[in-house]
Coordinates of C-alpha atoms and ligand atoms in Angstrom, one line a residue:
X621 CA -34.5 22.4 -25.4
X622 CA -35.6 25.9 -26.0
X623 CA -37.6 26.3 -22.7
X624 CA -35.5 28.2 -20.1
X625 CA -33.8 26.3 -17.5
X626 CA -35.5 26.2 -13.9
X627 CA -32.2 25.5 -12.1
X628 CA -31.2 27.5 -9.1
X629 CA -28.2 28.7 -11.1
X630 CA -30.2 29.3 -14.5
X631 CA -29.9 33.1 -14.4
X632 CA -27.4 33.4 -17.3
X633 CA -29.0 30.4 -19.2
X634 CA -31.6 30.8 -21.9
X635 CA -32.2 27.0 -22.7
X636 CA -32.8 23.9 -20.6
X637 CA -30.6 21.0 -21.0
X638 CA -31.3 17.5 -22.5
X639 CA -28.6 16.0 -20.4
X640 CA -29.8 16.6 -16.9
X641 CA -29.3 12.7 -16.2
X642 CA -25.7 13.1 -17.3
X643 CA -25.1 16.1 -15.1
X644 CA -26.8 14.6 -12.1
X645 CA -25.0 12.9 -9.2
X646 CA -28.1 12.7 -6.9
X647 CA -28.2 8.9 -7.2
X648 CA -24.8 8.6 -5.5
X649 CA -24.7 11.7 -3.3
X650 CA -28.0 11.6 -1.8
X651 CA -26.6 9.3 0.8
X652 CA -24.9 12.5 2.2
X653 CA -28.3 14.1 3.0
X654 CA -27.7 14.0 6.8
X655 CA -24.4 15.5 6.5
X656 CA -25.6 18.1 4.0
X657 CA -28.3 19.2 6.4
X658 CA -26.1 19.3 9.3
X659 CA -23.5 21.4 7.4
X660 CA -26.3 23.7 6.2
X661 CA -28.0 24.2 9.6
X662 CA -24.5 25.0 11.2
X663 CA -24.0 27.5 8.2
X664 CA -27.3 29.2 8.7
X665 CA -26.9 29.7 12.5
X666 CA -23.6 31.3 12.0
X667 CA -25.0 33.5 9.3
X668 CA -27.7 34.8 11.7
X669 CA -25.1 35.0 14.7
X670 CA -22.9 37.2 12.4
X671 CA -25.8 39.3 11.5
X672 CA -25.6 38.2 7.7
X673 CA -29.1 37.1 7.8
X674 CA -31.9 37.4 10.2
X675 CA -32.6 35.1 13.2
X676 CA -36.1 34.5 11.9
X677 CA -34.8 33.4 8.7
X678 CA -32.0 31.2 10.2
X679 CA -34.8 29.6 12.5
X680 CA -37.0 29.1 9.5
X681 CA -34.3 27.4 7.6
X682 CA -33.1 25.1 10.4
X683 CA -36.7 24.0 11.4
X684 CA -37.4 23.1 7.9
X685 CA -34.2 21.3 7.4
X686 CA -35.2 19.2 10.4
X687 CA -38.5 18.6 8.9
X688 CA -36.9 17.6 5.6
X689 CA -34.5 15.1 7.5
X690 CA -37.5 13.7 9.3
X691 CA -39.3 13.0 6.1
X692 CA -36.3 11.5 4.6
X693 CA -35.9 9.2 7.7
X694 CA -39.4 8.2 7.2
X695 CA -38.8 7.2 3.6
X696 CA -40.9 10.1 2.3
X697 CA -38.4 11.9 0.1
X698 CA -38.1 11.1 -3.5
X699 CA -35.2 12.1 -5.5
X700 CA -35.2 12.4 -9.2
X701 CA -32.3 13.0 -11.6
X702 CA -33.6 16.6 -12.5
X703 CA -32.3 17.2 -9.0
X704 CA -28.8 17.8 -10.0
X705 CA -27.2 16.8 -6.6
X706 CA -28.2 16.6 -3.1
X707 CA -27.0 20.1 -2.3
X708 CA -29.4 21.6 -5.0
X709 CA -32.2 19.3 -4.0
X710 CA -32.2 20.4 -0.4
X711 CA -31.9 24.1 -1.3
X712 CA -34.9 24.1 -3.8
X713 CA -37.0 22.0 -1.5
X714 CA -36.5 24.4 1.3
X715 CA -37.2 27.4 -1.0
X716 CA -40.2 25.8 -2.2
X717 CA -41.4 25.3 1.4
X718 CA -40.2 28.6 3.2
X719 CA -39.8 31.0 0.3
X720 CA -37.2 33.8 0.7
X721 CA -35.6 32.5 3.8
X722 CA -34.4 29.5 1.9
X723 CA -33.1 31.4 -0.8
X724 CA -30.6 33.1 1.8
X725 CA -29.0 29.9 2.9
X726 CA -26.4 29.9 0.2
X727 CA -25.1 33.4 1.3
X728 CA -21.2 33.0 1.6
X729 CA -21.1 29.4 0.5
X730 CA -20.4 27.6 -2.7
X731 CA -21.3 23.9 -3.6
X732 CA -17.7 23.5 -3.9
X733 CA -17.0 24.2 -0.1
X734 CA -20.3 22.5 0.7
X735 CA -19.6 19.2 -1.1
X736 CA -15.9 19.1 0.4
X737 CA -17.7 19.5 3.9
X738 CA -20.3 16.8 3.3
X739 CA -17.7 14.3 2.1
X740 CA -15.5 14.9 4.9
X741 CA -18.0 14.4 7.5
X742 CA -19.3 11.4 5.6
X743 CA -15.9 9.9 5.3
X744 CA -15.0 10.6 8.9
X745 CA -18.2 8.4 10.0
X746 CA -17.4 5.8 7.4
X747 CA -13.7 5.5 8.8
X748 CA -15.0 5.2 12.3
X749 CA -17.2 2.4 11.2
X750 CA -14.4 0.6 9.7
X751 CA -12.2 1.2 12.9
X752 CA -15.0 -0.5 14.9
X753 CA -15.1 -3.4 12.7
X754 CA -11.5 -3.8 12.8
X755 CA -11.6 -3.6 16.7
X756 CA -14.0 -6.5 16.7
X757 CA -11.9 -8.6 14.5
X758 CA -8.8 -7.7 16.7
X759 CA -10.7 -9.1 19.6
X760 CA -11.6 -12.2 18.1
X761 CA -8.1 -12.8 16.9
X762 CA -6.7 -12.3 20.4
X763 CA -9.1 -14.6 22.0
X764 CA -8.6 -17.4 19.4
X765 CA -4.9 -16.9 19.7
X766 CA -5.1 -17.5 23.3
X767 CA -6.6 -21.0 22.7
X768 CA -3.9 -22.1 20.3
X769 CA -0.9 -21.1 22.0
X770 CA 0.6 -24.6 22.0
X771 CA -1.1 -25.8 18.5
X772 CA 1.8 -26.6 16.3
X773 CA 1.5 -26.2 12.4
X774 CA 3.9 -25.9 9.6
X775 CA 4.9 -22.3 8.6
X776 CA 5.7 -21.8 4.9
X777 CA 7.8 -19.8 2.8
X778 CA 7.3 -19.9 -1.1
X779 CA 4.4 -22.3 0.0
X780 CA 7.1 -24.8 1.0
X781 CA 7.2 -26.0 4.6
X782 CA 9.8 -23.9 6.3
X783 CA 9.7 -24.0 10.1
X784 CA 7.1 -25.0 12.8
X785 CA 4.9 -22.2 14.1
X786 CA 2.0 -22.1 16.6
X787 CA -1.5 -21.4 15.2
X788 CA -1.5 -18.5 17.8
X789 CA 1.7 -17.0 16.4
X790 CA 0.0 -17.2 12.9
X791 CA -3.0 -15.5 14.0
X792 CA -1.2 -12.9 15.7
X793 CA 0.6 -11.9 12.5
X794 CA -2.8 -10.9 11.1
X795 CA -3.6 -9.1 14.4
X796 CA -0.5 -6.8 13.7
X797 CA -1.6 -6.1 10.2
X798 CA -5.0 -5.1 11.3
X799 CA -3.6 -2.9 14.0
X800 CA -1.5 -1.0 11.4
X801 CA -4.8 -0.6 9.4
X802 CA -6.4 0.9 12.5
X803 CA -3.5 3.2 12.9
X804 CA -3.5 4.3 9.3
X805 CA -7.2 5.1 9.5
X806 CA -6.7 7.2 12.6
X807 CA -3.8 9.1 10.7
X808 CA -6.1 9.5 7.6
X809 CA -8.9 10.7 9.8
X810 CA -6.8 13.3 11.2
X811 CA -6.2 14.9 7.7
X812 CA -10.0 14.9 6.9
X813 CA -10.8 16.6 10.2
X814 CA -10.5 20.1 8.9
X815 CA -13.7 22.3 8.2
X816 CA -13.7 23.9 4.6
X817 CA -16.6 26.1 4.6
X818 CA -15.7 29.7 4.1
X819 CA -13.5 28.6 1.2
X820 CA -16.4 29.7 -1.0
X821 CA -16.1 28.7 -4.7
X822 CA -12.2 29.0 -4.4
X823 CA -10.9 32.2 -3.2
X824 CA -12.7 32.6 0.2
X825 CA -15.6 34.8 1.1
X826 CA -16.3 38.7 1.5
X827 CA -18.8 38.0 4.2
X828 CA -17.7 38.2 7.8
X829 CA -18.2 34.4 8.3
X830 CA -17.2 32.7 11.6
X831 CA -15.4 29.8 10.5
X832 CA -14.3 28.8 14.0
X833 CA -17.9 28.6 15.1
X834 CA -19.0 26.4 12.3
X835 CA -16.0 24.2 12.9
X836 CA -17.0 23.9 16.6
X837 CA -20.7 23.4 15.9
X838 CA -19.8 20.6 13.5
X839 CA -17.2 19.0 15.7
X840 CA -14.1 19.4 13.5
X841 CA -10.8 19.9 15.2
X842 CA -9.5 22.7 12.7
X843 CA -10.3 24.6 9.8
X844 CA -8.8 24.3 6.3
X845 CA -5.9 26.7 5.7
X846 CA -6.1 27.6 2.0
X847 CA -9.4 28.1 0.2
X848 CA -8.1 26.9 -3.0
X849 CA -6.8 23.6 -1.6
X850 CA -9.9 23.2 0.5
X851 CA -12.2 23.0 -2.5
X852 CA -10.0 21.0 -4.8
X853 CA -8.5 18.5 -2.4
X854 CA -9.7 15.0 -2.5
X855 CA -6.5 13.4 -1.1
X856 CA -8.6 12.4 1.9
X857 CA -10.9 10.3 -0.3
X858 CA -7.7 8.7 -1.9
X859 CA -6.2 8.1 1.5
X860 CA -9.4 6.4 2.8
X861 CA -9.6 4.2 -0.4
X862 CA -5.9 3.4 0.1
X863 CA -6.5 2.4 3.8
X864 CA -9.5 0.3 2.5
X865 CA -7.3 -1.3 -0.1
X866 CA -4.7 -2.3 2.3
X867 CA -7.4 -3.7 4.8
X868 CA -8.9 -5.8 1.8
X869 CA -5.2 -7.0 0.8
X870 CA -4.9 -8.3 4.4
X871 CA -8.4 -9.9 4.3
X872 CA -7.9 -11.4 0.8
X873 CA -4.5 -13.0 2.1
X874 CA -6.3 -14.4 5.1
X875 CA -9.1 -15.6 3.0
X876 CA -6.6 -17.2 0.3
X877 CA -5.1 -19.2 3.4
X878 CA -8.6 -20.4 4.8
X879 CA -9.7 -21.4 1.3
X880 CA -6.0 -23.3 0.9
X881 CA -6.6 -24.8 4.4
X882 CA -10.2 -26.0 3.8
X883 CA -9.0 -28.2 0.9
X884 CA -8.8 -31.9 1.3
X885 CA -5.1 -31.6 0.6
X886 CA -4.6 -29.4 3.7
X887 CA -7.6 -30.1 5.8
X888 CA -6.3 -27.5 8.5
X889 CA -9.7 -25.8 8.9
X890 CA -13.3 -26.3 8.3
X891 CA -15.3 -23.4 7.1
X892 CA -19.0 -23.4 8.4
X893 CA -21.7 -24.3 5.9
X894 CA -23.2 -20.9 6.6
X895 CA -20.3 -19.3 4.6
X896 CA -20.2 -22.0 1.9
X897 CA -22.3 -23.0 -1.0
X898 CA -23.0 -26.1 -3.0
X899 CA -22.5 -26.9 -6.6
X900 CA -25.4 -27.2 -9.1
X901 CA -23.9 -30.3 -10.4
X902 CA -21.4 -31.8 -7.9
X903 CA -23.4 -33.1 -5.0
X904 CA -20.3 -33.4 -2.8
X905 CA -19.2 -29.8 -3.1
X906 CA -19.0 -27.2 -0.2
X907 CA -17.3 -24.3 -1.6
X908 CA -15.6 -21.5 0.5
X909 CA -17.6 -18.8 -1.5
X910 CA -17.6 -16.0 1.3
X911 CA -13.9 -16.2 1.6
X912 CA -13.4 -16.3 -2.2
X913 CA -15.9 -13.3 -2.6
X914 CA -13.8 -11.3 -0.1
X915 CA -10.7 -12.1 -2.1
X916 CA -12.5 -11.0 -5.3
X917 CA -13.9 -7.8 -3.8
X918 CA -10.3 -6.7 -3.1
X919 CA -10.0 -6.2 -6.8
X920 CA -13.0 -3.9 -6.8
X921 CA -11.7 -1.7 -4.1
X922 CA -8.2 -1.5 -5.6
X923 CA -10.4 -0.3 -8.7
X924 CA -12.0 2.3 -6.6
X925 CA -8.7 3.7 -5.6
X926 CA -7.3 3.7 -9.0
X927 CA -10.6 5.5 -10.3
X928 CA -9.9 8.1 -7.8
X929 CA -6.2 8.6 -8.5
X930 CA -7.0 8.7 -12.1
X931 CA -9.9 11.2 -11.8
X932 CA -7.6 13.6 -9.9
X933 CA -4.6 13.1 -12.0
X934 CA -3.8 16.3 -13.9
X935 CA -6.8 18.3 -12.8
X936 CA -6.0 22.1 -12.7
X937 CA -6.9 23.9 -9.5
X938 CA -9.5 24.5 -8.1
X939 CA -12.8 22.6 -8.6
X940 CA -13.5 20.9 -11.8
X941 CA -16.8 18.7 -12.4
X942 CA -14.6 15.7 -12.9
X943 CA -14.5 15.7 -9.0
X944 CA -18.0 14.6 -8.8
X945 CA -17.0 11.2 -9.8
X946 CA -15.1 10.8 -6.7
X947 CA -18.1 9.7 -4.5
X948 CA -19.2 6.6 -6.4
X949 CA -15.7 5.2 -6.1
X950 CA -15.0 6.1 -2.5
X951 CA -18.5 5.2 -1.1
X952 CA -18.0 1.7 -3.0
X953 CA -14.7 1.2 -1.3
X954 CA -16.4 2.1 1.9
X955 CA -19.4 -0.2 1.7
X956 CA -17.2 -3.0 0.4
X957 CA -14.6 -2.9 3.2
X958 CA -17.2 -2.4 5.9
X959 CA -19.4 -5.5 4.5
X960 CA -16.2 -7.6 4.0
X961 CA -15.0 -7.0 7.5
X962 CA -18.4 -8.0 8.9
X963 CA -18.7 -11.0 6.9
X964 CA -15.2 -12.0 7.6
X965 CA -15.5 -11.7 11.3
X966 CA -18.8 -13.9 11.3
X967 CA -17.0 -16.6 9.2
X968 CA -14.0 -16.5 11.3
X969 CA -16.0 -17.0 14.6
X970 CA -17.2 -20.3 13.1
X971 CA -14.0 -21.8 11.9
X972 CA -13.0 -25.1 13.2
X973 CA -9.2 -25.8 13.2
X974 CA -8.1 -29.4 12.7
X975 CA -5.1 -29.2 15.2
X976 CA -4.2 -32.9 14.4
X977 CA -4.0 -32.3 10.7
X978 CA -1.8 -29.4 11.5
X979 CA 0.4 -31.4 13.9
X980 CA 0.6 -34.1 11.4
X981 CA 1.6 -32.0 8.6
X982 CA 4.3 -30.3 10.5
X983 CA 5.9 -33.9 11.2
X984 CA 6.5 -34.0 7.4
X985 CA 8.7 -32.0 5.1
X986 CA 12.0 -31.7 7.3
X987 CA 10.6 -28.8 9.0
X988 CA 13.1 -29.1 11.8
X989 CA 16.2 -28.9 9.5
X990 CA 17.1 -25.5 10.5
X991 CA 17.2 -26.7 14.1
X992 CA 19.5 -29.5 13.3
X993 CA 21.8 -27.2 11.6
X994 CA 21.6 -24.8 14.6
X995 CA 22.5 -27.7 16.9
X996 CA 25.6 -28.3 15.1
X997 CA 26.4 -24.7 14.9
X998 CA 25.8 -24.1 18.5
X999 CA 28.4 -26.8 19.3
X1000 CA 31.0 -24.9 17.3
X1001 CA 30.5 -26.1 13.7
X1002 CA 30.6 -23.0 11.6
X1003 CA 26.9 -22.3 10.4
X1004 CA 27.6 -22.6 6.7
X1005 CA 29.2 -26.0 7.2
X1006 CA 26.4 -27.1 9.5
X1007 CA 24.0 -26.1 6.7
X1008 CA 25.9 -27.9 4.1
X1009 CA 25.8 -31.0 6.2
X1010 CA 22.2 -30.9 7.2
X1011 CA 21.3 -30.3 3.4
X1012 CA 23.1 -33.7 2.5
X1013 CA 21.3 -35.5 5.5
X1014 CA 18.0 -34.2 4.0
X1015 CA 19.0 -35.7 0.7
X1016 CA 19.8 -39.0 2.5
X1017 CA 16.5 -38.9 4.3
X1018 CA 14.6 -38.3 1.0
X1019 CA 16.3 -41.3 -0.6
X1020 CA 15.7 -43.5 2.5
X1021 CA 12.1 -42.2 3.2
X1022 CA 13.0 -41.1 6.8
X1023 CA 12.2 -38.1 8.8
X1024 CA 15.3 -36.5 10.3
X1025 CA 14.4 -37.5 13.9
X1026 CA 14.0 -41.2 12.8
X1027 CA 17.6 -41.4 11.9
X1028 CA 19.8 -43.5 14.2
X1029 CA 22.7 -41.8 15.9
X1030 CA 25.1 -43.7 13.6
X1031 CA 23.3 -42.3 10.5
X1032 CA 23.4 -38.8 12.1
X1033 CA 27.1 -39.2 12.5
X1034 CA 27.6 -40.0 8.7
X1035 CA 27.1 -36.2 8.2
X1036 CA 28.9 -34.9 11.3
X1037 CA 30.8 -36.4 14.1
X1038 CA 29.4 -33.6 16.4
X1039 CA 26.1 -35.2 16.7
X1040 CA 25.3 -37.0 20.1
X1041 CA 22.3 -38.4 21.6
X1042 CA 21.0 -35.0 22.8
X1043 CA 20.1 -34.2 19.1
X1044 CA 16.7 -36.0 19.5
X1045 CA 15.5 -33.6 22.2
X1046 CA 16.7 -30.6 20.1
X1047 CA 14.7 -31.3 17.1
X1048 CA 11.3 -32.2 18.3
X1049 CA 8.7 -29.8 17.0
X1050 CA 8.0 -28.6 20.5
X1051 CA 11.8 -27.8 21.0
X1052 CA 11.7 -26.0 17.7
X1053 CA 9.0 -23.9 18.8
X1054 CA 10.0 -23.4 22.4
X1055 CA 13.5 -22.3 21.3
X1056 CA 12.3 -19.4 19.4
X1057 CA 11.5 -17.4 22.5
X1058 CA 12.7 -14.0 21.6
X1059 CA 10.3 -11.2 21.6
X1060 CA 8.3 -11.5 18.5
X1061 CA 9.2 -15.4 18.0
X1062 CA 6.6 -18.3 18.0
X1063 CA 7.5 -19.7 21.4
X1064 CA 4.3 -19.9 23.5
X1065 CA 5.9 -17.5 26.2
X1066 CA 6.9 -15.0 23.5
X1067 CA 3.4 -15.2 21.8
X1068 CA 1.7 -15.1 25.3
X1069 CA 3.5 -11.7 25.8
X1070 CA 2.5 -10.4 22.4
X1071 CA -1.2 -11.4 23.3
X1072 CA -1.1 -9.6 26.6
X1073 CA 0.4 -6.4 24.9
X1074 CA -2.4 -6.7 22.2
X1075 CA -5.1 -6.9 24.9
X1076 CA -3.7 -3.8 26.6
X1077 CA -3.7 -2.0 23.2
X1078 CA -7.1 -3.0 22.4
X1079 CA -8.3 -2.0 25.9
X1080 CA -6.8 1.3 25.6
X1081 CA -8.6 1.7 22.2
X1082 CA -11.9 0.6 23.4
X1083 CA -11.7 3.3 26.0
X1084 CA -11.7 5.7 23.1
X1085 CA -13.8 4.1 20.7
X1086 CA -15.1 6.3 17.9
X1087 CA -18.9 6.3 17.6
X1088 CA -20.1 6.9 14.0
X1089 CA -20.4 10.6 14.4
X1090 CA -17.8 13.2 14.0
Ligands
LIG205 N1 -22.3 17.6 -7.2 C1 -21.0 18.3 -7.1 C2 -19.9 17.3 -6.8 O1 -20.2 16.4 -6.4 C3 -21.2 19.3 -6.3 C4 -20.2 20.7 -6.4 C5 -20.5 21.3 -7.7 N2 -20.0 22.5 -7.9 C6 -20.1 23.1 -9.1 N3 -19.6 24.2 -9.2 N4 -20.7 22.5 -10.2 O2 -18.7 17.5 -7.0

């Protein structure tokens, strides 16, 4: 306790701390080592170009940083919690190895703008990874939808059979959700894409730093416009966690349906054994664990988003140490969403749809009742009256245990004299589907157009696919 601290910032301290572990974030932020080194190298080169440090010092710094990175990649770097964070760790290692030159690296820089930089670079890479995984899923959805354009299944509202849809149309609903997720990530990335170095601790810097050249060297599109904001902003973490939460919400809805559909009661789909587990007591069980875990991990990502929002709530400007807690949450959100997308995609590729069961199920539940009402309405019966007549007819069908299409024409006429022989053609499942041919509807022709538009979109994205770098 009484020994003087040996920290890089210990000038004004007379004692060492007994809570180094508590202060330390290296367990979490060491994963930004590549980004930290990249940022430091760009900063050192700029300092030399501006005549703030010598070219020899800058060369020594950048060479040693490369060596540190190489030893890290070889697994030779050991972090300990006495290393407060990745930034202090790299700087002290550098100084141990190259002496005074290492001590000059932090000129015109603060850990506050440094951590903002590292996080931005790291999250841009993570968001690119998420986008790439979404593209793969979109591709799989489009191709599967092409196979099932004419596969009829019941569509539900309130979990009650509503109207027939095609399996392709159902799959394309998820295609749209994940397309919005991609667009959200692009938008979120555009706000991460500002280079914060030069903001210093909070007020900017008195050195003649060249922010533009650092921006260019690191591949950013712009520089941050206000030094106070640049070091205290974590909106970009919150936005990423929010994008991740929405993706997880979409995955969890999809998973929930696959779980339901794989039950004996539905039997619409068979989830491959590779994504299921057995029971330790019930020999017959094949549980859809992977889908359940994805559904469960959605809660965890929401938790990360809420942790971030709560950490930032009410924080006075500018940097506060509270903000060190951001990384655990945002990194967890990133790991989880990226893993879940990968597992989901693999599971999806092995699904076997039981199209007969789907068709069978669509034949029950008076799923063509809307079409029977539309039949009357198109022949001049006011829709509300038609609705009432078919409602009564459904009641009659329930009492007589008959499907609507199984009624005789005489029975139809009990509910409206407008019914003629052509009613039978109008209420087949195929007619119900084919009739909904407006853009966005479930008719195979409409879904085909949707799929080809989707393929074009994906193709345009693929030309521009972000790699995982900045
Ligand atoms: N480890 C810190 C964080 O992640 C880095 C910034 C620390 N700055 C400071 N002045 N204590 O937030």
